Short mmCIF file of C-alpha atoms in Angstrom, two decimals:
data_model
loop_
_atom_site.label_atom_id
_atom_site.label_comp_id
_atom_site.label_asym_id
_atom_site.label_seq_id
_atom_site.Cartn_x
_atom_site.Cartn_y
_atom_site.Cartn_z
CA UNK K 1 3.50 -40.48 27.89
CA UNK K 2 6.14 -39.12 30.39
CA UNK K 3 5.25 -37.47 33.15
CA UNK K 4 5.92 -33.67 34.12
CA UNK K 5 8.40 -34.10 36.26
CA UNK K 6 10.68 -36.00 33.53
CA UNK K 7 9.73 -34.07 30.78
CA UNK K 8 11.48 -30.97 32.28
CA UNK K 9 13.80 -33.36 33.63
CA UNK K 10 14.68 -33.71 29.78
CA UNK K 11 14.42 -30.13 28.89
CA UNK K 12 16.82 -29.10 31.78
CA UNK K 13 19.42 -31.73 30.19
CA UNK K 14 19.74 -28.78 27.45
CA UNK K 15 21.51 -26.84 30.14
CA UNK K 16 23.80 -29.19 31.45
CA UNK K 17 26.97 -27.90 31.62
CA UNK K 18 26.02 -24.61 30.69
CA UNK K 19 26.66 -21.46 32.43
CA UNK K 20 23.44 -19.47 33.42
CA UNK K 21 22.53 -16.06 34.82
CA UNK K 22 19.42 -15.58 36.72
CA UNK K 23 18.74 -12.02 37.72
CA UNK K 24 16.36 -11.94 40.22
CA UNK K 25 16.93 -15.38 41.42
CA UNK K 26 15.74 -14.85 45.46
CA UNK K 27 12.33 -14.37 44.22
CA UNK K 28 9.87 -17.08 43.72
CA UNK K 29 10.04 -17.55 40.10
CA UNK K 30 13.97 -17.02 39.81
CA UNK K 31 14.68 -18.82 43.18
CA UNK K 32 12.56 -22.49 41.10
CA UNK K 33 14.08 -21.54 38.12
CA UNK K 34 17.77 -21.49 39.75
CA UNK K 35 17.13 -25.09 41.62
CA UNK K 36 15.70 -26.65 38.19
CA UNK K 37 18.79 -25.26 36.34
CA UNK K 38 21.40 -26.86 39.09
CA UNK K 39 19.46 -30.02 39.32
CA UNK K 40 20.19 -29.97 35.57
CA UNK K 41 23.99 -29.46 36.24
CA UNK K 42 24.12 -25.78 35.09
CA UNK K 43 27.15 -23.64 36.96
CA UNK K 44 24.19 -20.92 37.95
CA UNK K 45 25.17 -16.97 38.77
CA UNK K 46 22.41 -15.08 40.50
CA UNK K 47 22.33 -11.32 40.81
CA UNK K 48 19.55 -10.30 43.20
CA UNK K 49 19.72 -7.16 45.83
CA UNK K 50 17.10 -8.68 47.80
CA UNK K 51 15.17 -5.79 47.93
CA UNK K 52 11.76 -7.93 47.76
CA UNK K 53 13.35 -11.35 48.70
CA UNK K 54 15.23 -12.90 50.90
CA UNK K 55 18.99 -14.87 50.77
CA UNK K 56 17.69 -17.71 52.34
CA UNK K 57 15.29 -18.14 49.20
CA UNK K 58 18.48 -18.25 46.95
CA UNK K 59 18.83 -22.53 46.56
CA UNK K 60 22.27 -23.47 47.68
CA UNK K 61 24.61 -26.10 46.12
CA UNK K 62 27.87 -26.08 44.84
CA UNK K 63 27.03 -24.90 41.57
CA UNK K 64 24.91 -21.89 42.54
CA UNK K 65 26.62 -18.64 42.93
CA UNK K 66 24.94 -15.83 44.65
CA UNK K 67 26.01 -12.09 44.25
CA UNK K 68 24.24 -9.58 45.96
CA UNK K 69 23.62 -6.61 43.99
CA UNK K 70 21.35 -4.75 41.40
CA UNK K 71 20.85 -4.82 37.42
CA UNK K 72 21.20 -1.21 37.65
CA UNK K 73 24.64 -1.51 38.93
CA UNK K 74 27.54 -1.72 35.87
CA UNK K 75 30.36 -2.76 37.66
CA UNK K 76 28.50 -5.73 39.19
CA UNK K 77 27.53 -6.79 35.70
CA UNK K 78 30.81 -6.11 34.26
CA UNK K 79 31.97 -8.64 37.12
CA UNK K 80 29.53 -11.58 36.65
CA UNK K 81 29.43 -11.53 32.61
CA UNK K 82 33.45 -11.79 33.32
CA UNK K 83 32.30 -15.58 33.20
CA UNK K 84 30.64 -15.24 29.83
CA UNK K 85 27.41 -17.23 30.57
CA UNK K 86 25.28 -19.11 27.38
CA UNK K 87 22.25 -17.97 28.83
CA UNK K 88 20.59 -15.17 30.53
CA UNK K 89 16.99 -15.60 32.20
CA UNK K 90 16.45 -11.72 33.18
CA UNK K 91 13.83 -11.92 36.10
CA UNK K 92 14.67 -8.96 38.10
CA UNK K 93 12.38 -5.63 37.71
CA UNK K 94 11.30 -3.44 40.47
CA UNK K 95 7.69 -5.11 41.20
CA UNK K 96 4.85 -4.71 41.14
CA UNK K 97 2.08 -2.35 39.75
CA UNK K 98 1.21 -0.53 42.95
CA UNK K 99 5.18 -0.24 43.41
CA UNK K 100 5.71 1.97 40.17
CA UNK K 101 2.80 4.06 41.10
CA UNK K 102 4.37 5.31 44.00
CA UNK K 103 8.11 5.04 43.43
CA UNK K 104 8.19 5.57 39.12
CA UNK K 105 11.61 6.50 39.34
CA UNK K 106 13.01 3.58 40.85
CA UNK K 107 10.49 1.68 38.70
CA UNK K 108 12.29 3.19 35.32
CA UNK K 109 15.70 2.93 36.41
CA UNK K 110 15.62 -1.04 37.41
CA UNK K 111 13.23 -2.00 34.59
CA UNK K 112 14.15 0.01 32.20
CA UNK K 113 17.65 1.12 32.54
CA UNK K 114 18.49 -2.34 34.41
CA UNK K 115 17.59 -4.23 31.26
CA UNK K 116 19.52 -2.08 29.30
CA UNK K 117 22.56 -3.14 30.89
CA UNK K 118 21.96 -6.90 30.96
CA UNK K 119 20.83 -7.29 27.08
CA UNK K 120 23.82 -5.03 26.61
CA UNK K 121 26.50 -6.99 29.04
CA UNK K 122 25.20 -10.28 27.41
CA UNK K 123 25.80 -8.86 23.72
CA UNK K 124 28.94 -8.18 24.63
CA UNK K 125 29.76 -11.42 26.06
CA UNK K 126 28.39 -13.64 23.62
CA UNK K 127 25.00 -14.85 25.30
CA UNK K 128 23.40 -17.02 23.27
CA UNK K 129 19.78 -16.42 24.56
CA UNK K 130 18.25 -14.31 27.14
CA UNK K 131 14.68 -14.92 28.15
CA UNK K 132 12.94 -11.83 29.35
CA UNK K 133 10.37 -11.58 31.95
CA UNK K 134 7.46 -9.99 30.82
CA UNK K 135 3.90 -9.50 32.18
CA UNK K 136 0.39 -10.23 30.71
CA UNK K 137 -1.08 -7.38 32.18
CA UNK K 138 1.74 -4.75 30.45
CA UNK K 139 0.99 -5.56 27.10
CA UNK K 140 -2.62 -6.08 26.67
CA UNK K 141 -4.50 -2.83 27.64
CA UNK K 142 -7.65 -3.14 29.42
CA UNK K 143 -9.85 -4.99 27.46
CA UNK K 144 -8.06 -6.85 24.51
CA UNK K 145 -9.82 -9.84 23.02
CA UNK K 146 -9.88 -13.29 24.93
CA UNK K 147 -8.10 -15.21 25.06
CA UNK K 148 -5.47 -12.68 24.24
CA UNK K 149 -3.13 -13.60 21.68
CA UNK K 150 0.73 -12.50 21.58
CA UNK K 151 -0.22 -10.34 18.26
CA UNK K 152 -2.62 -8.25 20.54
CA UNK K 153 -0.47 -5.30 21.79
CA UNK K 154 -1.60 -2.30 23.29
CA UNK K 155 0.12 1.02 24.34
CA UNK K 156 -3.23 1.47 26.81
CA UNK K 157 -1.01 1.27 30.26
CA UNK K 158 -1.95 2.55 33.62
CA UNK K 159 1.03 2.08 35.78
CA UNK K 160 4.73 2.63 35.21
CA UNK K 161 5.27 -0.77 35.78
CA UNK K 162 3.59 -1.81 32.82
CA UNK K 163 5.16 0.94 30.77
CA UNK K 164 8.39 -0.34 31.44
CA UNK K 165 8.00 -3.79 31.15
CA UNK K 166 6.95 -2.56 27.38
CA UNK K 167 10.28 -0.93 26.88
CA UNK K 168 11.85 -4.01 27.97
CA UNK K 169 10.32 -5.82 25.81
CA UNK K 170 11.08 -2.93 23.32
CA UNK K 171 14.61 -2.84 23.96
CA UNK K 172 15.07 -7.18 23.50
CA UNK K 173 13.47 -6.53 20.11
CA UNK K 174 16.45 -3.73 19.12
CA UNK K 175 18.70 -6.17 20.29
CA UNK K 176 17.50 -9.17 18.89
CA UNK K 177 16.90 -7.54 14.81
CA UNK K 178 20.36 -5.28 15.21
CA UNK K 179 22.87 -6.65 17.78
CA UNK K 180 22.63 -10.43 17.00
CA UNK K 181 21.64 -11.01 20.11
CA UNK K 182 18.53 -13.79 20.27
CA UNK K 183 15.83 -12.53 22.75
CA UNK K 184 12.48 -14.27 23.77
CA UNK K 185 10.13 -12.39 25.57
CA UNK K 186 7.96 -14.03 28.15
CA UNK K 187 4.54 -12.77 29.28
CA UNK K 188 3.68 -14.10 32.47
CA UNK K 189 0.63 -14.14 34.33
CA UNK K 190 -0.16 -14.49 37.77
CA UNK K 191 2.17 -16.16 38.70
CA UNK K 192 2.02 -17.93 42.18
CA UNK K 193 3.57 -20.65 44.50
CA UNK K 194 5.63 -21.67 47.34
CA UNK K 195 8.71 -18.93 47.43
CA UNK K 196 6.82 -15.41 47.58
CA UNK K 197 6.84 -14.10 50.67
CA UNK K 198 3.66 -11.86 51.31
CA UNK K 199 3.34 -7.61 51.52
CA UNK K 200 2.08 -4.34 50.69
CA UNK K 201 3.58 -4.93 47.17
CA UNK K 202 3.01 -8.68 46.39
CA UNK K 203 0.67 -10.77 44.56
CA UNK K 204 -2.98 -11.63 45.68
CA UNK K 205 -2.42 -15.49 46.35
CA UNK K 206 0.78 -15.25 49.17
CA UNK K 207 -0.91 -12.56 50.83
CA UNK K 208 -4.92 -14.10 50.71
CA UNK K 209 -2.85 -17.13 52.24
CA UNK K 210 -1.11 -14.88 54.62
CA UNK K 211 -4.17 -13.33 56.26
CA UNK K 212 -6.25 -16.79 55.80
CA UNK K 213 -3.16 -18.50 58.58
CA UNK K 214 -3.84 -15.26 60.69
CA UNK K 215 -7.44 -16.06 60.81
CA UNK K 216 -8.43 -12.36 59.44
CA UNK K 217 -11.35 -11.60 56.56
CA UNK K 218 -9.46 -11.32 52.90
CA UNK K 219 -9.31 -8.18 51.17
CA UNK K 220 -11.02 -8.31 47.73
CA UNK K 221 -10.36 -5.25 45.69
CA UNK K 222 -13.23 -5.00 43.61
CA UNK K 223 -16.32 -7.26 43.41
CA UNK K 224 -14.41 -10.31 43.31
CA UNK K 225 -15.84 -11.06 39.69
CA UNK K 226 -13.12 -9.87 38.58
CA UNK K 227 -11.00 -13.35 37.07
CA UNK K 228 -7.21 -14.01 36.28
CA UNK K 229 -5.31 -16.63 35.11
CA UNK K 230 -3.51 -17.98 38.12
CA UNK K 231 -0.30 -20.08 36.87
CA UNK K 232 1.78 -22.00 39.28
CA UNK K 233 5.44 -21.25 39.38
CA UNK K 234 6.80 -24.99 38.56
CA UNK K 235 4.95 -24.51 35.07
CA UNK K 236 6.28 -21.07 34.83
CA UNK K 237 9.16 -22.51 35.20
CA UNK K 238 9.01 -24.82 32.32
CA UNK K 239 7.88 -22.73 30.30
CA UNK K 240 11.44 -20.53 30.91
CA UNK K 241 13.43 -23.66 29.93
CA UNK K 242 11.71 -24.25 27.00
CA UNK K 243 12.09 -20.50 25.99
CA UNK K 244 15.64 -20.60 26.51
CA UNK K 245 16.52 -24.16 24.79
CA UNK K 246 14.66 -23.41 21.66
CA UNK K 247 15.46 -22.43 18.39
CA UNK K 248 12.10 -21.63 16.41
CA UNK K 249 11.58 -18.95 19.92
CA UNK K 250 14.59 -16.66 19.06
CA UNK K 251 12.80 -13.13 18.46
CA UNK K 252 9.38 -14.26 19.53
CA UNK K 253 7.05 -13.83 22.32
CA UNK K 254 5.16 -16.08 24.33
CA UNK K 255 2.34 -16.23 26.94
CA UNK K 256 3.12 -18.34 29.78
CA UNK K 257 -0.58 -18.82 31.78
CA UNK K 258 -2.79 -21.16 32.77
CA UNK K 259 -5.85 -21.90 30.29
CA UNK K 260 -8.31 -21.26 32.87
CA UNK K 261 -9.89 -17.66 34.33
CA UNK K 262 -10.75 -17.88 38.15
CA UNK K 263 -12.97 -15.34 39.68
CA UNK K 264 -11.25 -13.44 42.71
CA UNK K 265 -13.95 -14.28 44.88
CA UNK K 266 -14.06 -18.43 43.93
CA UNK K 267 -9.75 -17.85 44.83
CA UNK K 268 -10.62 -16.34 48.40
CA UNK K 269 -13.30 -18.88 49.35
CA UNK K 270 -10.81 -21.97 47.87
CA UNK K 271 -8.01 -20.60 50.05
CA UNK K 272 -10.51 -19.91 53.28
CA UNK K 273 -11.29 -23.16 52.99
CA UNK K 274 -8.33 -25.06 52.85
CA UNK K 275 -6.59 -22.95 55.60
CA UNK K 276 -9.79 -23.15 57.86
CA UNK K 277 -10.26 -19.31 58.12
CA UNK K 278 -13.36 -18.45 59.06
CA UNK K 279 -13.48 -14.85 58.77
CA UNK K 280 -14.51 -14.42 55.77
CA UNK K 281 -14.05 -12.12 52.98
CA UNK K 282 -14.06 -8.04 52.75
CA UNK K 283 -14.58 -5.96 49.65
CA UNK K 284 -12.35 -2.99 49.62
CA UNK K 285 -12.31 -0.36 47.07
CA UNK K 286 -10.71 -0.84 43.77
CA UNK K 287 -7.25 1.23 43.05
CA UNK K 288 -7.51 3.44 40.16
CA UNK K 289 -5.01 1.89 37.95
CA UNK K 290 -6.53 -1.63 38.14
CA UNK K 291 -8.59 -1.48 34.84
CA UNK K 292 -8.65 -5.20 33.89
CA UNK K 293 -11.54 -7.03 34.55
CA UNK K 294 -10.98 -10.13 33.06
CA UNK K 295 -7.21 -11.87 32.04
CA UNK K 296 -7.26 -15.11 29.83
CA UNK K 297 -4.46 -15.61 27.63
CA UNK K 298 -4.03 -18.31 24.85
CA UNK K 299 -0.98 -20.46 24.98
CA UNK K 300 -1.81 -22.06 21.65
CA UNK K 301 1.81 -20.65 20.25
CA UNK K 302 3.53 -21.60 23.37
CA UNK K 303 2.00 -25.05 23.16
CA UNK K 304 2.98 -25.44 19.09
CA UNK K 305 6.40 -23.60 19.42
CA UNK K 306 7.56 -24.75 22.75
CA UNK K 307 5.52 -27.68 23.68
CA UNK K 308 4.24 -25.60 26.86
CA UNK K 309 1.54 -26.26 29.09
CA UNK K 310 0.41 -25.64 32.77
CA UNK K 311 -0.29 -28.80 34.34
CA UNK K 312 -0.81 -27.84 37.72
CA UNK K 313 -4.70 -26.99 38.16
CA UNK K 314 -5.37 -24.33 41.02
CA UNK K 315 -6.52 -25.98 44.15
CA UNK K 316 -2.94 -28.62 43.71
CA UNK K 317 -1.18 -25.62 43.38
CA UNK K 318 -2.41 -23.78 46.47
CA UNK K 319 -1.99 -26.86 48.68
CA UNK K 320 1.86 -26.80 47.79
CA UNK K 321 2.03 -23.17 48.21
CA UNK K 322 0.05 -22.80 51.98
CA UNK K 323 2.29 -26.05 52.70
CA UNK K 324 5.15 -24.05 52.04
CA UNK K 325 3.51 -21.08 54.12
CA UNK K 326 3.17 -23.83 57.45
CA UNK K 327 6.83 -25.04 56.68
CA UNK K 328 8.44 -21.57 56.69
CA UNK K 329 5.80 -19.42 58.76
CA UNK K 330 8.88 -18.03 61.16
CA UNK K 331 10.46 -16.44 58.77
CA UNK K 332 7.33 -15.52 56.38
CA UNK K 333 5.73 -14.15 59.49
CA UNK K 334 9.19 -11.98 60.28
CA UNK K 335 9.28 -10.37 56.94
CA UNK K 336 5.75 -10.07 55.52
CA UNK K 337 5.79 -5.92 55.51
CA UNK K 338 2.04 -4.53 54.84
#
């Protein structure tokens, strides 16, 4: 049996050639997915406005474009679909949960009126496939059954951010059934690795590692019972590729996730223990909209549809990421904004 690292080796042969869009492609997830797809030989066009990332995140090579701008902005994508691109992976939203709460404006125009555009500037141009990025905590509701299957949807949403990841997903339906344009929708979930740089508005794992480096206690909102289903960004990745290169996906969506639930608490100690923090751990109050106490998703379509599966078990995955922390802790410790 071939190994990971060659099997997506194989899958990013489907893009050879190829050119790709990759909006939001300075964050962690799009700034992977951009380096897999020019290791592949793809000509690769991000759009980013680096409004939560950083240029320097944005992999360089001859065949990676960068354009600085936003989704939201017409002209922009007028400019970059010039080049009529085969494929779209549409990572770029205004993140995260906490984010929407307190700026739901923003949060509808980017997500929801940003999307828009690109499914509609990709129509127009002849995409063959976008991807869209999803979330497994937007379509779900509180307490669906688990492990949640992709037929589980729920309109029970607490934040605008998981509103409008909805009407994404809403609007790459309308497009797929009446504008011939093929969609897959991908529902991610908790996504983590080296590339996200930690603050006020980022996921639990970049900024646990932050504080751990700092020697301070980590912030647990909650008990720390609660679980998720940490997935490292190299098998996020995959799972991308594979949405975009096949066939039988066109229309459908799939959960991209680990097959394992992790306590909050078990995550802290792990982390404390491999950075050598001794402070500790705090428990800080819940925040209203945070309803889900548990998140386990099956991947049994992604597996039989896409041949997808996370590889990477937790504690690998967290070495890589706090050895990307020590490699790049200038600049992580110059931007991290709490």
């Amino acid at each position: 049996m071939r190994d990971s690292t060659e099997e997506m080796a194989g899958i990013g042969q489907k893009y050879t050639g190829r050119r790709v869009v990759v909006t939001g492609g300075a964050g962690a997830i799009g700034g992977a997915l951009t380096a897999a797809l020019a290791d592949a030989g793809a000509e690769v066009t991000v759009v980013d406005d680096l409004s939560s990332s950083s240029r320097w995140a944005v992999p360089s090579g001859s065949n990676v474009r960068f354009v600085e701008g936003s989704v939201v902005d017409d002209d922009l994508l007028s400019e970059v679909f010039r080049e009529r691109p085969s494929h779209v992976f549409h990572l770029a939203a205004l993140f995260a949960n906490q984010n929407s709460v307190d700026n739901p404006e923003r949060d509808l125009e980017v997500n929801g009126l940003g999307t828009l555009r690109v499914l509609r500037h990709a129509q127009r141009s002849g995409a063959q496939r976008v991807v869209f990025s999803s979330s497994g905590c937007a379509a779900y509701g509180s307490d669906p059954p688990r492990p949640v299957q992709e037929g589980h949807c729920s309109l029970d949403v607490h934040t605008p951010y998981q509103a409008t990841k909805l009407l994404g997903e809403l609007y790459c339906n309308y497009f797929n059934e009446q504008e011939g344009l093929s969609t897959v929708r991908v529902r991610l979930f908790n996504s983590y690795g080296p590339g996200e740089v930690p603050g006020r508005y980022r996921n639990v794992i970049p900024n646990f590692v932050y504080w751990a480096l700092r020697g301070e206690p980590l912030p647990i909102t909650g008990t720390g019972e609660e679980t998720r289903s940490f997935t490292y960004v190299g098998d996020i990745v995959d799972g991308l590729l594979r949405a975009g290169a096949a066939a039988a996906a066109s229309g459908e969506a799939f959960n991209l996730a680990s097959a394992h639930e992790t306590p909050v608490r078990d995550l802290a100690h792990a982390i404390n223990e491999m950075t050598g923090n001794r402070a500790g751990v705090r428990l800080v109050g819940r925040r209203a909209w945070d309803t889900q106490r548990r998140r386990l998703a099956s991947t049994d379509k992604a597996r039989r549809v896409l041949g997808f599966s996370a590889r990477t078990n937790l504690l690998e995955g967290l070495a890589h990421t706090v050895a990307w922390f020590r490699a790049h802790w200038p600049q992580i410790a110059a931007e991290a904004r709490f």
